[in-house]
XYZ file of C-alpha atoms in Angstrom:
644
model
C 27.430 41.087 38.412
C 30.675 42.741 36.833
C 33.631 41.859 34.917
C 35.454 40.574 38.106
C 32.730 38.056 39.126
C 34.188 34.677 39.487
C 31.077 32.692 39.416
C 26.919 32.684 39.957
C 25.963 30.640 42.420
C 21.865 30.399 41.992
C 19.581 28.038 42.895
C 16.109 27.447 40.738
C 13.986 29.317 43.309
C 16.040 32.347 42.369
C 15.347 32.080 38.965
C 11.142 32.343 39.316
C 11.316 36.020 38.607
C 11.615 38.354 36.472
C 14.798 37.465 34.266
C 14.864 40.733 32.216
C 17.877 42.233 33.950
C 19.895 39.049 34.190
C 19.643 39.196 30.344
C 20.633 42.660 29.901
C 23.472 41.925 31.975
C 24.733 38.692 29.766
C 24.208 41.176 26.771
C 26.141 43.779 27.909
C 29.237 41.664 28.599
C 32.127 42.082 26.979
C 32.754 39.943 24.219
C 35.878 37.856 26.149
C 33.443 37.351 28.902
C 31.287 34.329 29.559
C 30.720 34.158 33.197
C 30.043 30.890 34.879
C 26.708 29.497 36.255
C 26.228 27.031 38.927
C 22.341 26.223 39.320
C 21.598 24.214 42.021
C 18.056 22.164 41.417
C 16.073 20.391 44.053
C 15.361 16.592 43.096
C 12.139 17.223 44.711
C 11.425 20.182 43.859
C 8.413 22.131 45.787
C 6.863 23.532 42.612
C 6.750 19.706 40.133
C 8.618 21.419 37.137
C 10.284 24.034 38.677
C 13.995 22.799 37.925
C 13.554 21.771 34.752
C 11.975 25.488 34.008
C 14.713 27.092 35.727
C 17.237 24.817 33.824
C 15.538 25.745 30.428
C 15.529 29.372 31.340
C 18.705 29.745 32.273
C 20.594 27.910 29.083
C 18.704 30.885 26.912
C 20.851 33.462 28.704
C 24.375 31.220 28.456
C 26.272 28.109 27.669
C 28.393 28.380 30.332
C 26.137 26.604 32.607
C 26.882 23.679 35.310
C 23.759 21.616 36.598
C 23.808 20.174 40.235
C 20.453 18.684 42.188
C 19.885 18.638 45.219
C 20.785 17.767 48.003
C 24.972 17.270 47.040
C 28.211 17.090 49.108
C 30.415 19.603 49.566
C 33.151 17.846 47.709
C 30.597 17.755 44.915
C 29.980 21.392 44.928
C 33.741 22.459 45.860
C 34.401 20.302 43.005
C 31.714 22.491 40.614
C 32.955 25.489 41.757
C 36.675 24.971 41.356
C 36.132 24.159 37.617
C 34.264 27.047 36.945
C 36.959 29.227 38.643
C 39.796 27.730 36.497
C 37.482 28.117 33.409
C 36.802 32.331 34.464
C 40.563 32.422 35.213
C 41.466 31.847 31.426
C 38.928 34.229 30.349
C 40.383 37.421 32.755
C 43.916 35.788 31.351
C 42.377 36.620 27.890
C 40.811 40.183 29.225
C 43.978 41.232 30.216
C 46.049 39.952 27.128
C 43.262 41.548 25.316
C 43.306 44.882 27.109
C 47.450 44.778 26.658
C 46.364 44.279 22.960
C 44.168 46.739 22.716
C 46.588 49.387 24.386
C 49.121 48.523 22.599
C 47.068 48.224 18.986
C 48.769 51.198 17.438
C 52.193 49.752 18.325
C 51.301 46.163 17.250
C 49.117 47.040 14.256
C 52.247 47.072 12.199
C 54.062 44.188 13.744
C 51.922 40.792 13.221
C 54.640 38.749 14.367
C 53.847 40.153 17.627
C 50.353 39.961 17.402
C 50.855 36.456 16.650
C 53.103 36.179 19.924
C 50.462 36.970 22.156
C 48.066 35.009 20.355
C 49.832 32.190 20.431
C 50.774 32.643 24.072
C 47.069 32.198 24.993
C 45.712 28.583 26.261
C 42.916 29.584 23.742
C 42.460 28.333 19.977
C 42.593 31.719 17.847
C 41.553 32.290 14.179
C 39.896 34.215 11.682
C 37.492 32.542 9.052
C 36.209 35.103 5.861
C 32.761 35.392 4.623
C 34.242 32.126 1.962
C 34.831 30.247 5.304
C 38.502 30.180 4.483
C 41.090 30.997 7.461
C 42.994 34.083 7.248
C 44.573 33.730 10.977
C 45.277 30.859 13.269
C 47.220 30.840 16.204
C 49.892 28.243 17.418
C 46.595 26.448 19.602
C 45.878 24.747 16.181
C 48.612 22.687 16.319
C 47.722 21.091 19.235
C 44.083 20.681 18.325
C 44.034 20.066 14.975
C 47.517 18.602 14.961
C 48.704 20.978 12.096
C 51.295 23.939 11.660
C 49.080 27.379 11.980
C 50.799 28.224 8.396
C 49.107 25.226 6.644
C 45.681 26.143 8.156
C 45.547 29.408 7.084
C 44.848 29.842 3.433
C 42.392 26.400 3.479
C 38.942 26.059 3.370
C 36.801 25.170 7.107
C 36.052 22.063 5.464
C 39.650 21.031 4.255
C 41.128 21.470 8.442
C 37.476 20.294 10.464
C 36.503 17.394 7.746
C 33.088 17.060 5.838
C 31.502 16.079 9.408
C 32.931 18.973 11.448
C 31.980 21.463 8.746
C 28.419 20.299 8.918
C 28.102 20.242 12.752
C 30.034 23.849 12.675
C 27.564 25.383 9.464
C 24.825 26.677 11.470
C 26.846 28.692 13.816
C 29.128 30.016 10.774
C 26.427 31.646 8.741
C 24.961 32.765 12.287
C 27.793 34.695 12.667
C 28.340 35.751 9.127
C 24.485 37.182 9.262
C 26.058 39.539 12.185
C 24.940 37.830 15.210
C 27.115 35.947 17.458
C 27.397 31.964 17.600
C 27.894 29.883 20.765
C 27.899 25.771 20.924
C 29.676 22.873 22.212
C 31.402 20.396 20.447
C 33.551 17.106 21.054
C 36.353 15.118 19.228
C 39.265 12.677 19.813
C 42.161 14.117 21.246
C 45.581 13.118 19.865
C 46.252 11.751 23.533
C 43.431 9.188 23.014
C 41.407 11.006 24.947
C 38.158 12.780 24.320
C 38.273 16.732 24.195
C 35.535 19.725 24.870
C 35.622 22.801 23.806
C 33.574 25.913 23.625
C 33.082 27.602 20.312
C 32.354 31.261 19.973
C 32.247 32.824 16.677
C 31.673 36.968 16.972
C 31.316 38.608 13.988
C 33.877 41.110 12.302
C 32.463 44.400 10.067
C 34.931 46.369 7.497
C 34.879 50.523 7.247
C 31.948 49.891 5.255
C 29.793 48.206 8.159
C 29.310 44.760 6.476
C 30.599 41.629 7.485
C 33.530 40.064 6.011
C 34.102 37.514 8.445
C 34.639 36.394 12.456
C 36.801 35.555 14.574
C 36.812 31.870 16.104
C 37.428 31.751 20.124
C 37.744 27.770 21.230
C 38.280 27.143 24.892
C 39.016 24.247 26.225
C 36.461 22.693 28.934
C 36.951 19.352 29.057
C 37.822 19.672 32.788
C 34.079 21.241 33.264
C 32.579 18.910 31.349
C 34.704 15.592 32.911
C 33.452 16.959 36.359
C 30.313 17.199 35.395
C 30.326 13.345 34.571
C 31.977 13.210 37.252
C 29.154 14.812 39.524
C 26.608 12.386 37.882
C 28.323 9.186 37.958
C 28.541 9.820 42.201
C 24.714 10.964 41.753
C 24.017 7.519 40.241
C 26.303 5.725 42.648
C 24.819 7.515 45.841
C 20.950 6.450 44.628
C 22.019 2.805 44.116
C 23.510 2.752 47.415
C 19.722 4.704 48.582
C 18.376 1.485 46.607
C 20.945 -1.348 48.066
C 20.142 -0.148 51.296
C 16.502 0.183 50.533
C 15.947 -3.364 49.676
C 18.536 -4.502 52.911
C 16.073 -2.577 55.012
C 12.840 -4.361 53.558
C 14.511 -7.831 53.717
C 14.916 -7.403 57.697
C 11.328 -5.818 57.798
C 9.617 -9.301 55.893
C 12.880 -10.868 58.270
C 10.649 -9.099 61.695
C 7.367 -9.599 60.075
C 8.229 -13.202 59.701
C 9.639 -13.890 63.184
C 6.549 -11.905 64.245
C 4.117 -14.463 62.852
C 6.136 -17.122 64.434
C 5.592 -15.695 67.838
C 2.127 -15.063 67.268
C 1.714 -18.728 66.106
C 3.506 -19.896 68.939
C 1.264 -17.530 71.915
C -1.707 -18.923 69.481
C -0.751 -22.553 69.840
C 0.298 -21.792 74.173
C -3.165 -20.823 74.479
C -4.977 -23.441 72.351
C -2.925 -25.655 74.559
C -4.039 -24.282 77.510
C -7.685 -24.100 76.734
C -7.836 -27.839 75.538
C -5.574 -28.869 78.739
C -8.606 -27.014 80.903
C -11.163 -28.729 79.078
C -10.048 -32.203 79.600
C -9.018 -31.500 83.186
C -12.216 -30.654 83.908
C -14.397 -32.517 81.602
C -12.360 -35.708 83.257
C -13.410 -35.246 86.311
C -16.811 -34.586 85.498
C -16.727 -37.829 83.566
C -15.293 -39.442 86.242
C -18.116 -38.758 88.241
C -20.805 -39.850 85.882
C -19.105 -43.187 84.686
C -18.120 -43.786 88.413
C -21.536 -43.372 89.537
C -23.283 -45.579 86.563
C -20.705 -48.146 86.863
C -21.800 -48.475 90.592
C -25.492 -48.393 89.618
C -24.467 -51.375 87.064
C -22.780 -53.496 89.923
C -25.519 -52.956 92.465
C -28.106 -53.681 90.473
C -25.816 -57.331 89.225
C -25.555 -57.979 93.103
C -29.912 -57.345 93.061
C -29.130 -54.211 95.909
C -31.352 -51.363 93.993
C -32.436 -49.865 97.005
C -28.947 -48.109 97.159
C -28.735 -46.468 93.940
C -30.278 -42.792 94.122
C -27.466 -41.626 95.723
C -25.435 -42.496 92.833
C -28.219 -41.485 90.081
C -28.110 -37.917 91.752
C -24.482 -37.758 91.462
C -24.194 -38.776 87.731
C -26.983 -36.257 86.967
C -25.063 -33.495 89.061
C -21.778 -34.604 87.220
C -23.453 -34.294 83.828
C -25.066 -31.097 84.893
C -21.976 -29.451 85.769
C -20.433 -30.445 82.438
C -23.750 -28.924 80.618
C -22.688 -25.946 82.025
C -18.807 -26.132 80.970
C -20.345 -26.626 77.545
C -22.530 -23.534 77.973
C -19.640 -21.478 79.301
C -17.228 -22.675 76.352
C -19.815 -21.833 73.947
C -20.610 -18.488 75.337
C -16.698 -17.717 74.734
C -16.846 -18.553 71.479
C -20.201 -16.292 70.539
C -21.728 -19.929 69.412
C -24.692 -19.739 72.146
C -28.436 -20.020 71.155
C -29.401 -16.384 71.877
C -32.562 -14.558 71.910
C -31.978 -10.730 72.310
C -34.388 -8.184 72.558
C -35.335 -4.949 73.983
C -34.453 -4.913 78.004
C -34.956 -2.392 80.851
C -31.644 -3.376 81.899
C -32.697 -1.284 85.402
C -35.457 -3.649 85.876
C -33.341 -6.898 85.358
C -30.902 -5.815 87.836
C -33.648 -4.900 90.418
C -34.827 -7.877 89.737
C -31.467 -9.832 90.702
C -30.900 -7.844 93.929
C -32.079 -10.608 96.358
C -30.163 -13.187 94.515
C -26.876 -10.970 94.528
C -27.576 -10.045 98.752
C -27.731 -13.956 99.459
C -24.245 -14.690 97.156
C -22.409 -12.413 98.977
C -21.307 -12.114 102.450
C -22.363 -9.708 105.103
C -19.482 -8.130 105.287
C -19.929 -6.844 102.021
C -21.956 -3.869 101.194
C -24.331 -3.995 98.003
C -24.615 -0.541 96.288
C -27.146 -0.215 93.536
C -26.541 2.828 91.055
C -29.182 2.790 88.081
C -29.198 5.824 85.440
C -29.567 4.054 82.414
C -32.393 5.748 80.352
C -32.819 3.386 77.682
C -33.366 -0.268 76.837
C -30.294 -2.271 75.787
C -30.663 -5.677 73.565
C -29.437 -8.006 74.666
C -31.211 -11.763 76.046
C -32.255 -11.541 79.213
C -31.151 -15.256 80.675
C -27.543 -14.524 79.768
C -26.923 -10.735 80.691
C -28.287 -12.126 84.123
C -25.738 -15.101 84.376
C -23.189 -12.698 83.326
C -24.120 -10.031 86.779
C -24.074 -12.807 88.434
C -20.834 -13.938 87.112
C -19.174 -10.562 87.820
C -21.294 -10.275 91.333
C -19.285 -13.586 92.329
C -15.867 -12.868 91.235
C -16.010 -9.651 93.103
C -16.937 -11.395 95.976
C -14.105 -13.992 95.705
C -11.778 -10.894 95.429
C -13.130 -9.306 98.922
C -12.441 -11.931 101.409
C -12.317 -9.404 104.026
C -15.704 -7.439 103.231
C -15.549 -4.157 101.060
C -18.219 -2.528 98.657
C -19.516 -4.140 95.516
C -21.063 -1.522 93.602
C -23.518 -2.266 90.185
C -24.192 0.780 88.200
C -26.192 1.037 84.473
C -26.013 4.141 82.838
C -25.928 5.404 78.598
C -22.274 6.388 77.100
C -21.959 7.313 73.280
C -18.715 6.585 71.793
C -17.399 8.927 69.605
C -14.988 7.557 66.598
C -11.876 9.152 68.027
C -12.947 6.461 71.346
C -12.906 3.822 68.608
C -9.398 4.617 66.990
C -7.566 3.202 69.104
C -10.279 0.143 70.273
C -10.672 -1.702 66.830
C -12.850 -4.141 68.437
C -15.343 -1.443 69.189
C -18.032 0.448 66.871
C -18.591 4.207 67.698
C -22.297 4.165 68.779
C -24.707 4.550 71.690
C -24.371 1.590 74.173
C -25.701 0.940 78.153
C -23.617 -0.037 80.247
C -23.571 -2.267 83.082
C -20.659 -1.871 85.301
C -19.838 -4.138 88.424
C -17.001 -3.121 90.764
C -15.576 -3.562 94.265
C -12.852 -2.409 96.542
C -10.928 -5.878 96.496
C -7.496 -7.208 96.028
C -7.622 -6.318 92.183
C -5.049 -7.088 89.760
C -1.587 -6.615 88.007
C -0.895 -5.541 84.447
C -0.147 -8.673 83.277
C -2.965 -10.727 85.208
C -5.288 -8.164 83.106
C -3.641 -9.113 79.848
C -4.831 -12.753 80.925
C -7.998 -12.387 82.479
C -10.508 -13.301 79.179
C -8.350 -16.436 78.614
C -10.741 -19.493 78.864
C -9.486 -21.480 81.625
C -7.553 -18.655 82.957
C -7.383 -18.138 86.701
C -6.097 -16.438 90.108
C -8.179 -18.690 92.044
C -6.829 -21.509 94.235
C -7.170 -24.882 92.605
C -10.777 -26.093 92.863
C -12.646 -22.909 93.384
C -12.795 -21.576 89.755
C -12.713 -23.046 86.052
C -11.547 -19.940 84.772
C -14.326 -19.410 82.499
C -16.648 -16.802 84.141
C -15.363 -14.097 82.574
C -14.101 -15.623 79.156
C -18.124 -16.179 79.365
C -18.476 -12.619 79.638
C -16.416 -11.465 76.724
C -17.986 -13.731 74.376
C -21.803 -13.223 75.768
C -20.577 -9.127 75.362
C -19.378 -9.934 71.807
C -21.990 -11.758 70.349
C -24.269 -9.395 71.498
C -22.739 -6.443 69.325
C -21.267 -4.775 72.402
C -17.929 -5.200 74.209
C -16.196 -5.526 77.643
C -13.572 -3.412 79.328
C -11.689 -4.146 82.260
C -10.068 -2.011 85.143
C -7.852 -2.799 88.100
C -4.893 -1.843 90.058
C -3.664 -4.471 92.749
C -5.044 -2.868 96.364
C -7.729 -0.843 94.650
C -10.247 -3.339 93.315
C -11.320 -4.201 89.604
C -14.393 -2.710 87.584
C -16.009 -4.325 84.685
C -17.863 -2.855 82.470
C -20.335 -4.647 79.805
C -21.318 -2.146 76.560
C -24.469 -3.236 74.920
C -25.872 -1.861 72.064
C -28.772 0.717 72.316
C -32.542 -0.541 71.663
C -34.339 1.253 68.829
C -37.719 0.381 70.500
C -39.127 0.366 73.857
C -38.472 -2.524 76.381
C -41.057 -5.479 75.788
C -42.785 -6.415 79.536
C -41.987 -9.250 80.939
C -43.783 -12.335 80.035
C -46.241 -13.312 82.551
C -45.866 -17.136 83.813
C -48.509 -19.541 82.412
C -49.513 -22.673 83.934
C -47.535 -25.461 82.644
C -49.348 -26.969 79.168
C -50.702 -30.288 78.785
C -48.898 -32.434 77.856
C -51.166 -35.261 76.078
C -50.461 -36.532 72.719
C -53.190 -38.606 72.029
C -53.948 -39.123 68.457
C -50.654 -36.729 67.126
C -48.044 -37.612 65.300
C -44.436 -36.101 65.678
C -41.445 -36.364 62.924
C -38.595 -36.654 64.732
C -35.338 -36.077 62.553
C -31.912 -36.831 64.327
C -29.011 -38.351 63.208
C -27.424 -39.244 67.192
C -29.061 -42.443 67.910
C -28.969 -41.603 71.473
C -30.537 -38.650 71.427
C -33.144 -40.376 68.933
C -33.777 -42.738 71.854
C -34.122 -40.761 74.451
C -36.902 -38.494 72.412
C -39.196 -40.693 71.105
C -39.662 -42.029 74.676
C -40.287 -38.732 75.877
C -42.855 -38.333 73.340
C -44.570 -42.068 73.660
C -44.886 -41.155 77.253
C -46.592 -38.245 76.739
C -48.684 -40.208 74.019
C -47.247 -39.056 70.673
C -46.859 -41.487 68.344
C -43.686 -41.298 66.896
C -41.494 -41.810 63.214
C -38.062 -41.268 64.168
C -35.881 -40.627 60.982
C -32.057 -40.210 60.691
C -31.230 -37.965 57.748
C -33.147 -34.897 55.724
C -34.182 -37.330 52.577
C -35.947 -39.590 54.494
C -37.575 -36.629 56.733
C -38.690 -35.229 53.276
C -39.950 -38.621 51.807
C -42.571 -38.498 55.224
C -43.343 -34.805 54.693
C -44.508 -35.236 51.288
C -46.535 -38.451 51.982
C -49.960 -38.329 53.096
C -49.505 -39.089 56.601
C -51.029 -36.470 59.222
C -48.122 -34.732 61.063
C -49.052 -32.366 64.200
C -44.836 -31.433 65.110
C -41.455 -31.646 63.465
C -38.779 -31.751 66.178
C -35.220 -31.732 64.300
C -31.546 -31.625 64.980
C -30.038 -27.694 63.509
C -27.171 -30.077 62.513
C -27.932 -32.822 59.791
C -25.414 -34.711 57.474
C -26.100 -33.231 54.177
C -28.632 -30.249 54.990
C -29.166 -29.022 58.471
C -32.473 -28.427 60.312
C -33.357 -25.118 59.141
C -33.211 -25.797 55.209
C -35.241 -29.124 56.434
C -37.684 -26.774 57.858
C -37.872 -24.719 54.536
C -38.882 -28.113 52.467
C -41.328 -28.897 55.626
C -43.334 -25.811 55.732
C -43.493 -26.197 51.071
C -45.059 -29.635 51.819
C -47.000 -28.240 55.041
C -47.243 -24.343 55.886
C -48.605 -24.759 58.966
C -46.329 -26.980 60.408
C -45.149 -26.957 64.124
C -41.355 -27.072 64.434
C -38.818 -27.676 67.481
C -35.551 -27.201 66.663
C -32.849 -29.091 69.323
C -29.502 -27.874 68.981
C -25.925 -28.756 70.764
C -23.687 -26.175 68.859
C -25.003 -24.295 65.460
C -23.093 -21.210 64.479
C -26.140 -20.125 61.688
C -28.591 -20.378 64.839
C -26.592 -17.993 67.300
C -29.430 -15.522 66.962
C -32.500 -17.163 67.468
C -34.670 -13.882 66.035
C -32.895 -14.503 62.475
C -32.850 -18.346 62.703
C -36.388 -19.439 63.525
C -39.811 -18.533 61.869
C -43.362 -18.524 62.736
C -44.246 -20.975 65.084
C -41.048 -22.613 65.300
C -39.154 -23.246 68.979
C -35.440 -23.846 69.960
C -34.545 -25.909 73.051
C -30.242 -26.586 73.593
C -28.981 -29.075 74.194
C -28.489 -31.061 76.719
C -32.006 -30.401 78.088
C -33.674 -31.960 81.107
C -36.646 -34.266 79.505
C -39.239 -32.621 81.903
C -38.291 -29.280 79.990
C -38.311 -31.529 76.277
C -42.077 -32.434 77.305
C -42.887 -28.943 79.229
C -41.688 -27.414 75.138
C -43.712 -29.465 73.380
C -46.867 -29.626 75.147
C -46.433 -25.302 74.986
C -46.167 -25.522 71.533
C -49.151 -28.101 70.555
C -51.615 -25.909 72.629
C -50.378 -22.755 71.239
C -52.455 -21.453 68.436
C -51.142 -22.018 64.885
């Protein structure tokens, strides 16, 4: 940096260093000199501070100091610079007045006229102040600033031209200077124009032969250019962040705008498939109905005509009716992870072994069975519903290979690792088996596969499938604490995978079959709480047939009134749901009055009694609903010979 520097450009990175030489540059300025600073800041600065550091360090060194963050326009910085430049082009107009001065001091020391000419020529306000703070030189510039003739100012006191409040904003900088150090500062007043002027204020000490002070000279410069573009510069800075913040909150209005029509879609594929699923239901459940009221109603006109010996035929198709519409139930309730289960440790090789003749006689012969078993631990899981769900798979493959291919059924271990489950939030990271059942069939399209877990749901012509084998699946998979994936391209077959969660312990064997119990109830009496009359019916003449004698109650309080009477009770059988409390809180106020208390639970649909090995105690049963009444009697003559 030298006397013909324009203007420093720096930015507050620059200014981390060591400042010592920037100083003892300033310092060794000459005294008409006051170069220009343009510090650029960062908004966001990389170092939290660092601008306002840089900002702090820099206005120690000079005054002459313009502030700009980052990031700016060009106009904004063209702008910053071109002020500065017109500012340093006054001050190398005074250098080179005051060099002309200074060669020519001889000449001019005798003629003050012409002193005063030069003076006066400069765009700068000129005086002299004595160590009494009274002027003893003004140039013509305090005409225009202080709207009086140079000849009245000097002569007067500070006070008498500036006013008591100028004086006392001007004081510490005067006795600065009249200590022998220079004085810098900024000041504003009203312009005569109406306006508001700037200036910069230098006051530089003067010493006599004698080396003392007697005074200083006063340099004012005008900056109110600088100083309105610096306004200038931060009134676009505040208009440029509330157009950031207009267009800030535009951009979140469409987002809740998206997120809104979003929801609206969702609720409207939500409601599509609710429509769908209840449209399958009754299609079905009509024409299972259909078959059972059909078939009674003939029974009822037979019998009205006295021809009985005709009706078997339609008792076998009412019972096949309502059996087929059990199993709707089951399948539907599978989906929904609201099936009775009872999982436990499985050799999962075993139970497919164990299904291999079953599997050979669904499919055709054209169809090759290939068995591939590698799993090396037990999965949990119950045992009744993985097999309906092999099967389930075993059939749909066959459907898909009406021309023969290769169904193949592996079981094998898999851990998934958490960066598997990032992008599966249906999944837990863990150690799973898994049973996978696949063939070389017709297999499917992307957007069949999107479909294919949809209750209801299927590619099958109309009458072979309900759609709900593998929307069965899912949900078996799911309430189990595993999950299902899916795989298919159309011409290259499908594979479906079921993940089930790892045993802790070893496999249990399988239970051994035991002779069917008896089933007299001579001399034992059974509670029987349930609030469907039908059912009600149906039960106690199960139980009178097999000899119980029965009290039939309707609701809890009158079930608890028996309990804590005196009368001998061998079995509770009870609904799960009751108005009011439901069969297992009835069972907690049973076993109080009677700890040793036998207890069937029957049970249609009970969400607290999915898992049967959290739901049921010590000698306590479950049987769903709807059962056959040979199983009803078969579960409760197994439970009153069982040991206590």
């Amino acid at each position: 940096m030298n006397e013909n520097t324009g203007v420093v450009l720096v930015t507050d990175e620059a200014l981390r260093g060591d400042l010592g030489p920037l100083r003892q540059a300033l310092e060794q300025q000459a005294e008409w000199s006051d170069t220009p600073f343009i510090l650029l800041i960062a908004r966001n600065a990389r170092y939290p501070g660092g601008g306002e550091l840089a900002r702090q360090a820099l206005g120690d060194l000079t005054t002459n100091l313009i502030v700009l963050e980052r990031p700016l326009s060009s106009v904004s910085l063209l702008s910053a610079v071109d002020t500065a430049l017109r500012a340093r082009a006054r001050q190398f107009d005074l250098r080179d007045r005051l060099a002309e001065l200074n060669t020519s001091r001889s000449a001019l020391a005798a003629s003050e006229a012409e002193v005063r000419l030069i003076a006066d020529a400069l765009p700068v306000l000129i005086g002299f102040i004595d160590k009494d703070l009274v002027y003893r030189f003004a140039n013509k510039a305090y005409a225009d600033w202080f709207y009086r003739d140079p000849a009245e100012v000097v002569g007067r006191h500070v006070g008498e031209i500036v006013g008591a409040g100028g004086l006392a904003a001007r004081r510490p900088a005067m006795e600065q200077a009249l200590a022998g150090e220079p004085a810098q500062f900024s000041l504003a007043w009203p312009h005569a124009d109406g306006g508001r002027r700037d200036a910069d204020i230098r006051y530089l000490p003067r010493r006599n032969a004698s080396g003392e002070v007697d005074g200083f000279h006063v340099f004012v410069a005008d900056v109110t250019d600088h100083v309105q573009g610096e306004e200038m510069l931060r009134l676009t800075a505040q208009a440029l962040e509330q157009r950031v913040r207009d267009r800030t909150a535009d951009l979140e209005t469409e987002m809740e705008r998206r997120a809104g029509v979003e929801a609206a879609l969702r609720q409207s594929q939500k409601m599509e498939a609710v429509g769908q699923l209840t449209g399958g239901i009754a299609h079905d459940f009509n024409n299972m109905l259909t078959g059972v009221i059909g078939a009674l109603d003939m029974i009822k006109r037979r019998r009205a005509a006295g021809r009985d010996q005709d009706t078997d035929r339609y008792l076998e198709t009412a019972l096949t009716s309502a059996h087929r519409a059990a199993g709707l139930t089951h399948r539907l309730l599978a989906f929904s992870r609201r099936q009775s289960l009872d999982p436990r440790a499985l050799d999962v090789n075993a139970l497919v072994l164990s299904l291999e003749d079953l599997i050979q006689r669904t499919v055709s012969e054209q169809i090759a069975v290939d068995f591939q078993l590698t799993a090396d631990a037990p999965a949990v899981a119950d045992a009744n519903q993985l097999e309906s769900a092999i099967l389930n798979l075993a059939i749909n493959a066959r459907d898909a290979m009406p021309d023969g291919g290769r169904l193949t059924i592996e079981t094998s271990t898999v851990d998934l690792d958490t960066r598997y489950v990032e992008t599966r939030p249906d999944t837990r990271a863990g150690r799973y088996v898994v049973i996978a059942v696949s063939d070389t069939g017709v297999g499917m399209a992307a957007d069949v596969l999107e479909k294919v877990f949809d209750p209801f749901f299927t590619t099958k012509p109309i009458g072979q499938g309900t759609g709900l084998g593998l929307s069965m699946v899912y949900g078996f998979a799911k309430q189990s604490g595993g999950h299902i994936r899916i795989h298919s391209q159309p011409g290259q077959g499908a594979s479906v995978k079921i993940f089930l969660p790892l045993a802790e312990e070893e496999a249990a064997p399988a239970p051994q079959a035991r002779p069917p119990a008896a089933a007299d109830g001579a001399g034992r009496t059974v509670l029987l709480v349930e609030d469907e009359s039908a059912v009600r019916l149906l039960v106690r003449e199960v139980l009178e047939e097999l000899g119980y004698r029965a009290i039939e109650v309707a609701e809890p309080q009158a079930a608890i009134s028996v309990l804590k009477s005196q009368t001998p009770i061998h079995l509770m059988i009870s609904d799960v749901g009751l108005p009011g409390m439901n069969g297992r809180q009835l069972a907690e106020v049973a076993r109080d009055a009677r700890p040793d208390l036998a207890i069937l639970f029957i049970t249609g649909y009970a969400e607290n009694a999915a898992i049967r090995a959290g739901f049921l105690g010590s000698n306590m049963q479950m049987i769903s609903k709807p059962f056959a009444l040979d199983a009803l009697a078969a579960k409760i003559g197994e439970m009153m010979t069982a040991p206590p």
